[in-house]
PDB file of C-alpha atoms in Angstrom:
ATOM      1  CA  UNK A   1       0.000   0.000   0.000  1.00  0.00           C
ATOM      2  CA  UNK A   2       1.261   3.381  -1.104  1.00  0.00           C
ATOM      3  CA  UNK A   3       0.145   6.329   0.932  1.00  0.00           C
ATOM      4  CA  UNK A   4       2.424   9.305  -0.846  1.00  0.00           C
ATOM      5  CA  UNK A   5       0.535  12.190   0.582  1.00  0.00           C
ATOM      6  CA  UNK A   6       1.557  10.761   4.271  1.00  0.00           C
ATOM      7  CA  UNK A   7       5.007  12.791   4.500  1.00  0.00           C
ATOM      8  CA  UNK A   8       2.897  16.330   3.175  1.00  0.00           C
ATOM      9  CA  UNK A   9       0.056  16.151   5.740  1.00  0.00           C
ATOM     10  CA  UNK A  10      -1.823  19.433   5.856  1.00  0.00           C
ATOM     11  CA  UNK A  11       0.786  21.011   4.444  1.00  0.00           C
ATOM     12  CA  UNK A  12       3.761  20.478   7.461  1.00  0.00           C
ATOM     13  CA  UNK A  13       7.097  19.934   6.329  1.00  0.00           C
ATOM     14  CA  UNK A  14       9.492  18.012   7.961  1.00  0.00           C
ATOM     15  CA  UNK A  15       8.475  14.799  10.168  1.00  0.00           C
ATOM     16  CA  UNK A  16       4.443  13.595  10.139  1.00  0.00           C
ATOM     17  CA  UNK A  17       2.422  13.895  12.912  1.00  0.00           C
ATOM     18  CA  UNK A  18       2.532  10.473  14.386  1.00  0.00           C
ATOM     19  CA  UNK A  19      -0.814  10.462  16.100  1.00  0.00           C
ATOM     20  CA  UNK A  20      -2.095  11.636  12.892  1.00  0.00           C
ATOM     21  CA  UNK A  21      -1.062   8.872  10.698  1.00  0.00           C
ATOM     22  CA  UNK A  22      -1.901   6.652  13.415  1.00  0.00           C
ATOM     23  CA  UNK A  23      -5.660   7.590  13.441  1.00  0.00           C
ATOM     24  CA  UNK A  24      -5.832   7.675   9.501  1.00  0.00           C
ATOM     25  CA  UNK A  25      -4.077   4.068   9.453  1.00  0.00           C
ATOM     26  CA  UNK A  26      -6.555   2.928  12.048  1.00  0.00           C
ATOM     27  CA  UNK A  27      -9.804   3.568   9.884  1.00  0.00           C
ATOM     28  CA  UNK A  28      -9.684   0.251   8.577  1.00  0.00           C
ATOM     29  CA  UNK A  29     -13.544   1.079   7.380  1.00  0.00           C
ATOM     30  CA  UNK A  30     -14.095  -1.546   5.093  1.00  0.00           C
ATOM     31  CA  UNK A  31     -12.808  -4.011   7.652  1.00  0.00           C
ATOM     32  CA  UNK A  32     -14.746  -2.390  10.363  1.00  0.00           C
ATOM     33  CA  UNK A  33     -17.969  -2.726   8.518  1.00  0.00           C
ATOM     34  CA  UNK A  34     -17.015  -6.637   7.268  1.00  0.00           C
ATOM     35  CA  UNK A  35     -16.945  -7.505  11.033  1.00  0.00           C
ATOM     36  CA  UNK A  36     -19.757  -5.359  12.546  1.00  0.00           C
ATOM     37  CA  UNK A  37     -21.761  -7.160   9.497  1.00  0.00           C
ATOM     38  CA  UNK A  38     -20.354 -10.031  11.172  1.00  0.00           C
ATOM     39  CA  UNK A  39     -20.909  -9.105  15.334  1.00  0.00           C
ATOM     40  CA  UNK A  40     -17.534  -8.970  15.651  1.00  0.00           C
ATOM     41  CA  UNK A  41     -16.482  -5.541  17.896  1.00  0.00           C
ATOM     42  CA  UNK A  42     -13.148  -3.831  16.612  1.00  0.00           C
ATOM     43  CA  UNK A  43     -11.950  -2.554  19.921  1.00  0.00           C
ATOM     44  CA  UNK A  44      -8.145  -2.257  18.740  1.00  0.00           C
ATOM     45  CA  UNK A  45      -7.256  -5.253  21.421  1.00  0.00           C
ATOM     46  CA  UNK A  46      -5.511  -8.769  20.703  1.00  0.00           C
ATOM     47  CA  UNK A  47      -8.898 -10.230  21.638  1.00  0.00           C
ATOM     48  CA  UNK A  48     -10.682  -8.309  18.304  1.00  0.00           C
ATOM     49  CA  UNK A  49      -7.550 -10.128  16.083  1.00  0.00           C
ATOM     50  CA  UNK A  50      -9.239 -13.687  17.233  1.00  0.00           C
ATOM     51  CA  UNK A  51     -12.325 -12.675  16.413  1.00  0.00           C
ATOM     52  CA  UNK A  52     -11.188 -11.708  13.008  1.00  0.00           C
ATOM     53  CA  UNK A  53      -9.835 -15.063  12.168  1.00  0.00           C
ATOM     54  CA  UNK A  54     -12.974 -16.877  13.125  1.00  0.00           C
ATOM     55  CA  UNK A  55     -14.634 -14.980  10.543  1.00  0.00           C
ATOM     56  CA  UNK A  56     -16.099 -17.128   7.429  1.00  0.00           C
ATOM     57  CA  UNK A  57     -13.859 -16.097   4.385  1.00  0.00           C
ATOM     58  CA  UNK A  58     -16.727 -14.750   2.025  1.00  0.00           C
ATOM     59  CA  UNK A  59     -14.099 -11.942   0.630  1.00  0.00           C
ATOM     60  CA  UNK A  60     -12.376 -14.932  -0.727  1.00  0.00           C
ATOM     61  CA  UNK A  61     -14.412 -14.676  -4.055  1.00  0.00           C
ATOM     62  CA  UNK A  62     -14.074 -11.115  -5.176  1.00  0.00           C
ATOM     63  CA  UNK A  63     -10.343 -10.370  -5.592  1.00  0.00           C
ATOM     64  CA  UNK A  64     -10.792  -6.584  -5.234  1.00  0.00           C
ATOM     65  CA  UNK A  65     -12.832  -7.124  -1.934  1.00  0.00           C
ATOM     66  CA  UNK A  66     -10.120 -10.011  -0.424  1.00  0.00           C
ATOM     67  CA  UNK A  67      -7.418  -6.944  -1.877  1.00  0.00           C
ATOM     68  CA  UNK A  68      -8.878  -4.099  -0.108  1.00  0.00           C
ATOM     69  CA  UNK A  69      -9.603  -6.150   3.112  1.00  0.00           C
ATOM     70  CA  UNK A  70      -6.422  -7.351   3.082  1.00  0.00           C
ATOM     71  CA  UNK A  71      -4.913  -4.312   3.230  1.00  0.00           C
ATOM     72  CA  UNK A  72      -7.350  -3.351   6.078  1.00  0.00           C
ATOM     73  CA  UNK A  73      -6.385  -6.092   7.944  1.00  0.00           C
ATOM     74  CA  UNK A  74      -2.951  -5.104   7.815  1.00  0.00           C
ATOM     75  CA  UNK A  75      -3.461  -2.103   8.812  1.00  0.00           C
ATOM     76  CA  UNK A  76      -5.981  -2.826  11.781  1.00  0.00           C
ATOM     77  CA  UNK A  77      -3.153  -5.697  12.872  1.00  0.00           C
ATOM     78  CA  UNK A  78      -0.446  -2.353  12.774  1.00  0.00           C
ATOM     79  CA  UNK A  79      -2.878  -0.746  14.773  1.00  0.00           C
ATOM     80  CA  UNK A  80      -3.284  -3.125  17.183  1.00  0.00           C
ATOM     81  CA  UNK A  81       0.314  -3.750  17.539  1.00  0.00           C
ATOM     82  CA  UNK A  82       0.688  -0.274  17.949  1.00  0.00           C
ATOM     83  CA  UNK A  83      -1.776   0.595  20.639  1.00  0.00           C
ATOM     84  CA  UNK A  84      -0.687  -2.723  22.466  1.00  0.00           C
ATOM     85  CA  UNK A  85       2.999  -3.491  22.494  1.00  0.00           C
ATOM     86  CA  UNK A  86       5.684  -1.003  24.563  1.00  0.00           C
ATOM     87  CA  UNK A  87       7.357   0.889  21.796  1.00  0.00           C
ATOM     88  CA  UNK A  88       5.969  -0.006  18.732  1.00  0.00           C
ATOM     89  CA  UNK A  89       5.133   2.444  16.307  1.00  0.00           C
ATOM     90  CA  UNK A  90       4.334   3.072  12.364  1.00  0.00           C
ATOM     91  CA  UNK A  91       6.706   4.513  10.427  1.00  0.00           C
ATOM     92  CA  UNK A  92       6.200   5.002   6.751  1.00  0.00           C
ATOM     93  CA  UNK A  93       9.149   3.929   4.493  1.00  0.00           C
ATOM     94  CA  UNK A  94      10.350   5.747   1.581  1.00  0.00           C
ATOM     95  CA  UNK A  95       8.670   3.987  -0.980  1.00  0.00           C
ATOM     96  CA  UNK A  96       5.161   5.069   0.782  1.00  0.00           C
ATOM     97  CA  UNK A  97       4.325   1.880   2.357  1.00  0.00           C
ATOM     98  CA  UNK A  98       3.577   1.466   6.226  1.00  0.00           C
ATOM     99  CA  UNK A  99       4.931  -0.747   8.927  1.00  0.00           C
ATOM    100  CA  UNK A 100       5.183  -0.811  12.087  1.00  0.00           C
ATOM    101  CA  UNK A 101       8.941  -0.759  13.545  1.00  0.00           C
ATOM    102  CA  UNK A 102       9.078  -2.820  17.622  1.00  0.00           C
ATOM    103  CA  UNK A 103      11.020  -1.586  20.291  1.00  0.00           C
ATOM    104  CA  UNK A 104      13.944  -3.559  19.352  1.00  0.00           C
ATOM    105  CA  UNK A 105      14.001  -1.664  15.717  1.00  0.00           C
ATOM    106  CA  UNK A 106      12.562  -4.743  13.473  1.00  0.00           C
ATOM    107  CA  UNK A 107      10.065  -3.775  10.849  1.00  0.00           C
ATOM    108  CA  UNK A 108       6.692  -5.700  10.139  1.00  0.00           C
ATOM    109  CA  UNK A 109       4.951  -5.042   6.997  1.00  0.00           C
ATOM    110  CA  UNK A 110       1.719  -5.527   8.759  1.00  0.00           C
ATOM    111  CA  UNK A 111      -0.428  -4.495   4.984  1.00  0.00           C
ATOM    112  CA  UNK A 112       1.895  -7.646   3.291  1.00  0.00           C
ATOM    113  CA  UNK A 113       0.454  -9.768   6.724  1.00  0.00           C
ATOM    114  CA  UNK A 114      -3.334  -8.926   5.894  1.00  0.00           C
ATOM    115  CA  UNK A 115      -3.252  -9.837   2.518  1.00  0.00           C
ATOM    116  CA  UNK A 116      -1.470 -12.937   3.206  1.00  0.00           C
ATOM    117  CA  UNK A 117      -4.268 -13.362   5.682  1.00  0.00           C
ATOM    118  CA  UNK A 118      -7.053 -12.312   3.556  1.00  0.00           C
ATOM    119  CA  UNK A 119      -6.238 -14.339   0.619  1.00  0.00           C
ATOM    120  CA  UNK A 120      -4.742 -17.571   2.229  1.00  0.00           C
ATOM    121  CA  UNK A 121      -6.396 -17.174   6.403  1.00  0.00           C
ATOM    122  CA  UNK A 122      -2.678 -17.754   7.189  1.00  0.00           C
ATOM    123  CA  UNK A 123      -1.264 -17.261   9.197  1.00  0.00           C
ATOM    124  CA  UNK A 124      -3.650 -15.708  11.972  1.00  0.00           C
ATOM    125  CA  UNK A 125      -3.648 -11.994  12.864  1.00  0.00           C
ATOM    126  CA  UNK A 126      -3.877 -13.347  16.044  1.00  0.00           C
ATOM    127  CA  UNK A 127      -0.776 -16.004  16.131  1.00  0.00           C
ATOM    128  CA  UNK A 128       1.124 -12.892  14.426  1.00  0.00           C
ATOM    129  CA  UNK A 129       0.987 -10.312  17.047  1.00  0.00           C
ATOM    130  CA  UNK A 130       1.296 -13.048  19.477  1.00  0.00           C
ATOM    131  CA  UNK A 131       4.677 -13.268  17.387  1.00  0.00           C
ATOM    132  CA  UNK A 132       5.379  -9.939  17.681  1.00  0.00           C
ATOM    133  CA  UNK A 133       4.044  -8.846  21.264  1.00  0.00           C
ATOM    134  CA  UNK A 134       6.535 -11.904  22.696  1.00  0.00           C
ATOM    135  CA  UNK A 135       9.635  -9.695  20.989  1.00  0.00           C
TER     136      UNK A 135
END
C-alpha cells in the first residue's frame, strides 16, 4: 500500500504527525464494517484479532474485496500492535508503504500480513501479534 501524501500532511514539512497517521491508518472502514456485518467488535485489542480469524472467508471470491480487506487487515493488525505493544510504532518507508517498527528496531509489513491473511487465512492476525508482542 502506497500512501504518498503521508510525509505532506496538511501542508507540514518536515516529520508527520505520528498520532495523525496513526488515526488515519486505524480507519480500517471496510474491515470495520465486514466484522460489525459479522458481530464482531473492533476494539483495537488482541482479543478483536481472534475474532477476526474466526470470521467465514466470504471476501475470498471477489479479488478486489479479499485486496482491499487485506490491506485493512494489515493495517488494523499495525494498529493493534501499535496501541498494544511497549514501543511499537508506524513509520512510513520511503517507498510510501507502512509498517510498524518494535522496540527492538525490526520492521513488520503488517499491509503484506493482511493480505497474506485475507487471501490464504494464514497465518492468523492473532498467532502474528502473538509473534510480535513476545519480541
Amino acid at each position: 500500500m502506497n500512501i504518498p501524501f503521508l510525509g505532506n500532511r496538511r501542508g507540514k514539512t518536515g516529520v508527520p504527525d505520528p498520532e495523525g497517521i496513526a488515526e488515519l491508518l486505524a480507519e480500517c472502514e471496510l474491515l470495520r464494517s465486514q466484522a460489525y456485518r459479522e458481530g464482531v467488535r473492533l476494539d483495537d485489542s488482541p482479543a478483536s484479532l481472534e475474532a477476526l480469524d474466526q470470521l467465514v472467508p466470504g471476501w475470498r471470491d471477489d479479488e478486489e474485496t479479499s485486496a482491499w480487506l487485506g490491506n485493512d487487515a494489515g493495517l488494523y493488525l499495525g494498529t493493534v500492535i501499535v496501541r498494544t505493544v511497549p514501543g511499537a510504532a508506524w513509520e512510513i518507508r520511503a517507498d510510501g508503504q507502512p509498517v510498524v517498527r518494535l522496540a527492538s528496531g525490526r520492521e513488520f509489513d503488517v499491509v503484506d500480513a493482511g493480505h497474506q491473511w485475507a487471501a490464504n487465512g494464514v497465518p492468523e492476525l492473532s498467532q502474528l501479534y502473538a509473534e510480535v508482542a513476545e519480541a
